[in-house]
mmCIF file of C-alpha atoms in Angstrom:
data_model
loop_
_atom_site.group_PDB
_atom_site.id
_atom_site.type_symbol
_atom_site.label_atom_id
_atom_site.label_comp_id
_atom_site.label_asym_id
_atom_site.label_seq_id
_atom_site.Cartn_x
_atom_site.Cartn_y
_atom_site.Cartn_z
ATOM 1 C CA UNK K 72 37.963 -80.468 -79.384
ATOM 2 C CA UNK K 73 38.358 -78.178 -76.469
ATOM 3 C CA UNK K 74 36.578 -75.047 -76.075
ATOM 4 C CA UNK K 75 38.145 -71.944 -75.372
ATOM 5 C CA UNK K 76 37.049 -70.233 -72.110
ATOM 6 C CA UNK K 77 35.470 -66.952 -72.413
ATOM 7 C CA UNK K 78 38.008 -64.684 -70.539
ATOM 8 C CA UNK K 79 35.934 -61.244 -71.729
ATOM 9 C CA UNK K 80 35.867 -59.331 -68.249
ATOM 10 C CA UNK K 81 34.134 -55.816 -67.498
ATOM 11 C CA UNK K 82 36.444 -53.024 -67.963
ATOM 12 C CA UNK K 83 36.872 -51.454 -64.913
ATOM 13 C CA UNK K 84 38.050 -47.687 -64.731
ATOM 14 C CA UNK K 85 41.619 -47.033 -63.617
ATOM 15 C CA UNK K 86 42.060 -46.020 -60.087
ATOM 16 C CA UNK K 87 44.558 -43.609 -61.033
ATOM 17 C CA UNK K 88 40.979 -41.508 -62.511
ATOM 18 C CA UNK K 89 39.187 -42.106 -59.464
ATOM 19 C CA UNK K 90 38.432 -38.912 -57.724
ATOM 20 C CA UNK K 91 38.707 -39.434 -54.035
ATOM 21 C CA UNK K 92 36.511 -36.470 -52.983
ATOM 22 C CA UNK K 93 33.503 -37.634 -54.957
ATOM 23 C CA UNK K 94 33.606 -41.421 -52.487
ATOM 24 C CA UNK K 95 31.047 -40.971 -49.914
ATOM 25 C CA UNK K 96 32.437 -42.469 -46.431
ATOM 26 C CA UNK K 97 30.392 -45.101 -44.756
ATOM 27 C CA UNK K 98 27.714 -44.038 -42.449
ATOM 28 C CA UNK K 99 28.546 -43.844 -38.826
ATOM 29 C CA UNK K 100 28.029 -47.084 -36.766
ATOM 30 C CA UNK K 101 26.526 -46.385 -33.268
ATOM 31 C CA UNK K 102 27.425 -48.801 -30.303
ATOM 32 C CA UNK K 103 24.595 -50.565 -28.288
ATOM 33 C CA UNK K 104 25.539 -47.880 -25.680
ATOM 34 C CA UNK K 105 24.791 -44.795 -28.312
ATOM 35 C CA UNK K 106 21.724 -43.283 -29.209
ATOM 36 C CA UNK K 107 21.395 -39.787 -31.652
ATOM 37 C CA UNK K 108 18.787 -38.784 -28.687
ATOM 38 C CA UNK K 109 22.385 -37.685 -27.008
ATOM 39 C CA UNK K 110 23.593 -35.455 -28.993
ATOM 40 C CA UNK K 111 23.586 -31.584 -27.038
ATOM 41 C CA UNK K 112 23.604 -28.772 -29.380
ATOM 42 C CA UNK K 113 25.903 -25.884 -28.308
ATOM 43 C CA UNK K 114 24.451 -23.193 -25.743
ATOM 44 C CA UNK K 115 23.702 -20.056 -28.171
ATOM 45 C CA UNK K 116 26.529 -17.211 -27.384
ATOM 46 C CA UNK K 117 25.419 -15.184 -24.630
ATOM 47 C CA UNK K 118 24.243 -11.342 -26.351
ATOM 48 C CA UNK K 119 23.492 -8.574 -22.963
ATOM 49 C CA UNK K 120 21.356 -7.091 -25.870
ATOM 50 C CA UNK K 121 18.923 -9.733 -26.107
ATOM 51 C CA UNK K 122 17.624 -8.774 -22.004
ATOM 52 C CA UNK K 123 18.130 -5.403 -21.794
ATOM 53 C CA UNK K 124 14.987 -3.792 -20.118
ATOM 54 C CA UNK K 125 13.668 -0.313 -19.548
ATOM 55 C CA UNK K 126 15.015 -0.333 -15.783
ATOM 56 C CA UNK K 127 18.615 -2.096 -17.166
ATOM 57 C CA UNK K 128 21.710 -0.775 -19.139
ATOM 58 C CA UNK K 129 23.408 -3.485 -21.126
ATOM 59 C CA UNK K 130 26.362 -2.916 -18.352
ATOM 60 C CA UNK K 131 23.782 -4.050 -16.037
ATOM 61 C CA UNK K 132 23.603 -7.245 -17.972
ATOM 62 C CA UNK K 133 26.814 -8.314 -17.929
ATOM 63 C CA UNK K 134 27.025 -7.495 -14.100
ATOM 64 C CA UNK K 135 23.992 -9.882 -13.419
ATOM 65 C CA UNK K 136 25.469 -12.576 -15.656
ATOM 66 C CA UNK K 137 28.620 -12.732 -13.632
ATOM 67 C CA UNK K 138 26.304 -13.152 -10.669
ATOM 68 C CA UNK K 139 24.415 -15.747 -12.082
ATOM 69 C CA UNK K 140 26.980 -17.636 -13.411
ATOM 70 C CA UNK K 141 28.762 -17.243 -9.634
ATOM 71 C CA UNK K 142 25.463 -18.739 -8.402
ATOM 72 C CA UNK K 143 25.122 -21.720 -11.353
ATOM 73 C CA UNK K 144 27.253 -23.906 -9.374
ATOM 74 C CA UNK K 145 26.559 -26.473 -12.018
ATOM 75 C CA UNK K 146 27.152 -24.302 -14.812
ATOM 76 C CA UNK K 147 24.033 -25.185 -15.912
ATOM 77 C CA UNK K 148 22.302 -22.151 -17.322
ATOM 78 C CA UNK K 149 19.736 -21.578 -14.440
ATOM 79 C CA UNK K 150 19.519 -21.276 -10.481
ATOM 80 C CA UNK K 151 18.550 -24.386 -8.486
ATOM 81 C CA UNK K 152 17.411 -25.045 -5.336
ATOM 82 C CA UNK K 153 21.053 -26.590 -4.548
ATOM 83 C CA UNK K 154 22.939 -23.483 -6.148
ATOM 84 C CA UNK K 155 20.949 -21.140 -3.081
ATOM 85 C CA UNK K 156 21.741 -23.507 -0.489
ATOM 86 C CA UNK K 157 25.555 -23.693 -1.359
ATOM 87 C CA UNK K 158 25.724 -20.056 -1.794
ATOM 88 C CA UNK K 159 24.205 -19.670 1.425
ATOM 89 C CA UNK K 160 26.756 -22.039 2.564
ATOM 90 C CA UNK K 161 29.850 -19.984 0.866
ATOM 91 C CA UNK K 162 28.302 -16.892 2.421
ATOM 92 C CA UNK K 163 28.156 -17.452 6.351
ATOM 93 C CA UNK K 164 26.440 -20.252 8.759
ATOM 94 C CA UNK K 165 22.717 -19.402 8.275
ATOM 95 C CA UNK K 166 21.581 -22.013 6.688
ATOM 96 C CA UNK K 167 17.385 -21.665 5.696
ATOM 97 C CA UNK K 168 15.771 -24.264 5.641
ATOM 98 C CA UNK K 169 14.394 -26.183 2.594
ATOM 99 C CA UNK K 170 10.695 -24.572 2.275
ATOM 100 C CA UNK K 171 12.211 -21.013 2.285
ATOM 101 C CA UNK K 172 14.973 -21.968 -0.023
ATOM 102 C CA UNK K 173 11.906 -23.446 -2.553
ATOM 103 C CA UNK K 174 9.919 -20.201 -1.593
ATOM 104 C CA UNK K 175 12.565 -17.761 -2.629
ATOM 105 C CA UNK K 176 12.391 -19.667 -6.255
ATOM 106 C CA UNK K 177 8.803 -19.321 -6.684
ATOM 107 C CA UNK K 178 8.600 -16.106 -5.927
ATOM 108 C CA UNK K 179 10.670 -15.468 -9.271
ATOM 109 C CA UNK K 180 9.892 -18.291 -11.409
ATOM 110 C CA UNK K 181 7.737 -16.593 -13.367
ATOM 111 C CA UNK K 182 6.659 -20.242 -15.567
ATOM 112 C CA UNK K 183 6.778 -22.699 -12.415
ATOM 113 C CA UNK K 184 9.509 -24.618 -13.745
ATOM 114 C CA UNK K 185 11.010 -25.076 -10.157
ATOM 115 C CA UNK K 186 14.599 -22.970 -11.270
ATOM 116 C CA UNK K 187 15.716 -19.462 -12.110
ATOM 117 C CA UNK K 188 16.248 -18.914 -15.745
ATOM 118 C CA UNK K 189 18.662 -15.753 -16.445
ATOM 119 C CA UNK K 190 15.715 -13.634 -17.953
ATOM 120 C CA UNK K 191 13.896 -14.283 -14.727
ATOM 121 C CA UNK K 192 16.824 -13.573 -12.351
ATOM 122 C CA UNK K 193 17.482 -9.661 -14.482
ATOM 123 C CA UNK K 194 13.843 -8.862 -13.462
ATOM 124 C CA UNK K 195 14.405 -9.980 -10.247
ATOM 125 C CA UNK K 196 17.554 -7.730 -9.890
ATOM 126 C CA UNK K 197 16.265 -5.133 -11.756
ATOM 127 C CA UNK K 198 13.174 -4.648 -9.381
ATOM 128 C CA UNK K 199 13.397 -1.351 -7.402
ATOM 129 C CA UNK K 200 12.853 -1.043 -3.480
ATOM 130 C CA UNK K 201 9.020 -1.537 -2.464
ATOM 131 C CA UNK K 202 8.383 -2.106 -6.366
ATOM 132 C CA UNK K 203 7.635 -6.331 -5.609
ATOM 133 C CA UNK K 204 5.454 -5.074 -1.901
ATOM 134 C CA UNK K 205 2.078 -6.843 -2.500
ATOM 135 C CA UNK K 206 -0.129 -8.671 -0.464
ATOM 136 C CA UNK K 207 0.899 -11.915 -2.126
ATOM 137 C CA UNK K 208 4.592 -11.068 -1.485
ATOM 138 C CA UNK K 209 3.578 -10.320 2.159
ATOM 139 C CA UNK K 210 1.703 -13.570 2.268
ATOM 140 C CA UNK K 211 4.696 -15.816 1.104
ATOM 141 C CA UNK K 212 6.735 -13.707 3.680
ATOM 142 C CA UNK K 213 3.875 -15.263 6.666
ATOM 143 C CA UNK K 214 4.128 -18.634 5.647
ATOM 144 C CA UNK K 215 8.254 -18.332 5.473
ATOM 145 C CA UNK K 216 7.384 -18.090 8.958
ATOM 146 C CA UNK K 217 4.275 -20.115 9.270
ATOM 147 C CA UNK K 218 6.142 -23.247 7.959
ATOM 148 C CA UNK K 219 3.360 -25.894 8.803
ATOM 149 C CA UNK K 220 0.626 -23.893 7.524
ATOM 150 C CA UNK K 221 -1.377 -23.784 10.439
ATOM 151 C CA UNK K 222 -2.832 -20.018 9.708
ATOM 152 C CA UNK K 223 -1.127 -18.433 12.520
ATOM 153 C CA UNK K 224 2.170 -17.592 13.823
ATOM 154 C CA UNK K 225 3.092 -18.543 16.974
ATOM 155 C CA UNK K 226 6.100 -17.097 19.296
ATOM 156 C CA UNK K 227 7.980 -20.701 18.773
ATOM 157 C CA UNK K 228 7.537 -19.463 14.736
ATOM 158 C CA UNK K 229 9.052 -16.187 15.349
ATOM 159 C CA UNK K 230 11.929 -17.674 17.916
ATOM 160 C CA UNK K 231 12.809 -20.656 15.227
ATOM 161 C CA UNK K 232 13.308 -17.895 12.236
ATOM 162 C CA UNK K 233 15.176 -15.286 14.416
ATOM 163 C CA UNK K 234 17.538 -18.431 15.534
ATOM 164 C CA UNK K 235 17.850 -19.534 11.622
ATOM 165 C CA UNK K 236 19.149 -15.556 10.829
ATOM 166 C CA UNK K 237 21.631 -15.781 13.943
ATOM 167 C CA UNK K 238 18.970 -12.930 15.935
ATOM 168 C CA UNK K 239 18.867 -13.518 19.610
ATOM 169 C CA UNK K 240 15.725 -12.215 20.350
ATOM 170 C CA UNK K 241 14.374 -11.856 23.850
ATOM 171 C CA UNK K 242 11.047 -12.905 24.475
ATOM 172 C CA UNK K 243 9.669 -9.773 25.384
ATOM 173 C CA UNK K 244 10.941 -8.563 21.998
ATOM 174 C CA UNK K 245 8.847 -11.694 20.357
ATOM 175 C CA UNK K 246 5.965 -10.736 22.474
ATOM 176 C CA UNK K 247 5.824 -7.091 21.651
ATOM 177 C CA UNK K 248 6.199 -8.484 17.644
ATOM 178 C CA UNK K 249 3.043 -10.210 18.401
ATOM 179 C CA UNK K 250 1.105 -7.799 19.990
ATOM 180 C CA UNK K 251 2.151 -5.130 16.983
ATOM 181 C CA UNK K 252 0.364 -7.700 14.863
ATOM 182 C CA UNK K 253 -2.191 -9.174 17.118
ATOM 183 C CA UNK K 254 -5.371 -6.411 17.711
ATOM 184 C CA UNK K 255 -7.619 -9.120 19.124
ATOM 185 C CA UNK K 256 -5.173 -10.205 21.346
ATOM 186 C CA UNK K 257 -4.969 -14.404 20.669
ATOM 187 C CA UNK K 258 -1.202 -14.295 21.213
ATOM 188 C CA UNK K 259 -0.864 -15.554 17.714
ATOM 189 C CA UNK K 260 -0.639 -13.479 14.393
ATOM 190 C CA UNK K 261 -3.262 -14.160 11.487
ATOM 191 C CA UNK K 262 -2.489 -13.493 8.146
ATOM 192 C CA UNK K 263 -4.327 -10.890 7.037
ATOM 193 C CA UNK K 264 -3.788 -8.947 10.287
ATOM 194 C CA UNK K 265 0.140 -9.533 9.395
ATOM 195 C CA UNK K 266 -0.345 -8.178 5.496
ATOM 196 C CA UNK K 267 -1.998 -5.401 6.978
ATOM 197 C CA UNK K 268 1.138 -4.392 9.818
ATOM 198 C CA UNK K 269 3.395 -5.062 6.651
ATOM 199 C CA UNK K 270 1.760 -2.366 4.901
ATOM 200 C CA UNK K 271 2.262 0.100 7.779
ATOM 201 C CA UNK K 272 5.477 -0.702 8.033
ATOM 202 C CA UNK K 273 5.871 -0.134 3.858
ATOM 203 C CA UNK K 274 4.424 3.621 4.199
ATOM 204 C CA UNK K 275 6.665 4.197 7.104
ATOM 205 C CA UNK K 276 9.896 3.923 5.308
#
């Protein structure tokens, strides 16, 4: 006597009743070559609001952002040692050298980060004349000049710079620079002796 197979199957719903919004889709395979670490969340839309100061007008702003964003040669959202030195370029021949184009960002990088964030570049174009003339300002101006930190600057200093800014300086011109800023007569200027001329200089204009 043969035995019937059991044929009983589970019912299965009808696809026709399936709602396709309620399937989940299947997660997102990465390649060897893909990592979540690079995803880049969008740059927040730029508000003048958010930097206006008591010294800026929100027309101000939107001036300084269309400078900055002229300078962000990368269109990276911050100045760079590289963005001076091709504006520089765009601008005329002079071309400063590394240590003063390093030297102009410090002297508004208010966190050390080595760049220009936008917040950082409105106070720095937002300053008024003679409102940033402090001895440390004076003493990043003498080693702009004083390049291998010696402690002194020498004629050769003075003729190197005025050749970097196109000046053709005679030396008697150099000397008499020296002498304005040399009272003990050494031939070469000393910082603090130089801070001090600067500050003459400050009350004359």
């Amino acid at each position: 006597m043969n035995r019937k197979k059991n044929t009983t199957s589970v019912p299965t719903l009808p696809q026709s009743k399936v709602n396709p919004q309620l399937l989940a889709p299947p997660p997102q395979q990465l390649s060897p070559n893909q990592s979540y670490s690079t995803f880049i969340p969008p740059e927040p839309k730029f508000d003048p609001n958010d930097y206006i100061t008591g010294t800026t007008t929100k027309r101000d702003i939107i001036l300084y952002k269309e400078i900055f964003d002229f300078l962000d040669s990368n269109n990276n959202g911050v100045i760079q040692p590289m963005d001076l030195r091709k504006a520089f370029a765009s601008a005329g021949k002079y071309q400063p050298k590394k240590q003063i184009i390093y030297q102009m960002i410090a002297d508004f990088d208010q966190d050390q980060s080595g760049i220009i964030e936008f917040r950082e570049f409105v106070r720095m174009m937002s300053m008024h004349p003679g409102e940033k003339d402090t001895d440390e300002d004076f003493e990043n101006v003498f080693y702009q000049f004083d390049l291998d930190y010696k402690g002194y600057i020498t004629v050769d200093d003075l003729r190197e710079m005025a050749s970097e800014c196109n000046e053709n300086l005679k030396d008697e011109e150099l000397q008499s620079i020296i002498q304005a800023c040399d009272p003990e007569g050494n031939g070469t200027i000393r910082k603090q002796p130089f801070i001090r001329y600067m500050k003459s200089l400050q009350k004359k204009r």
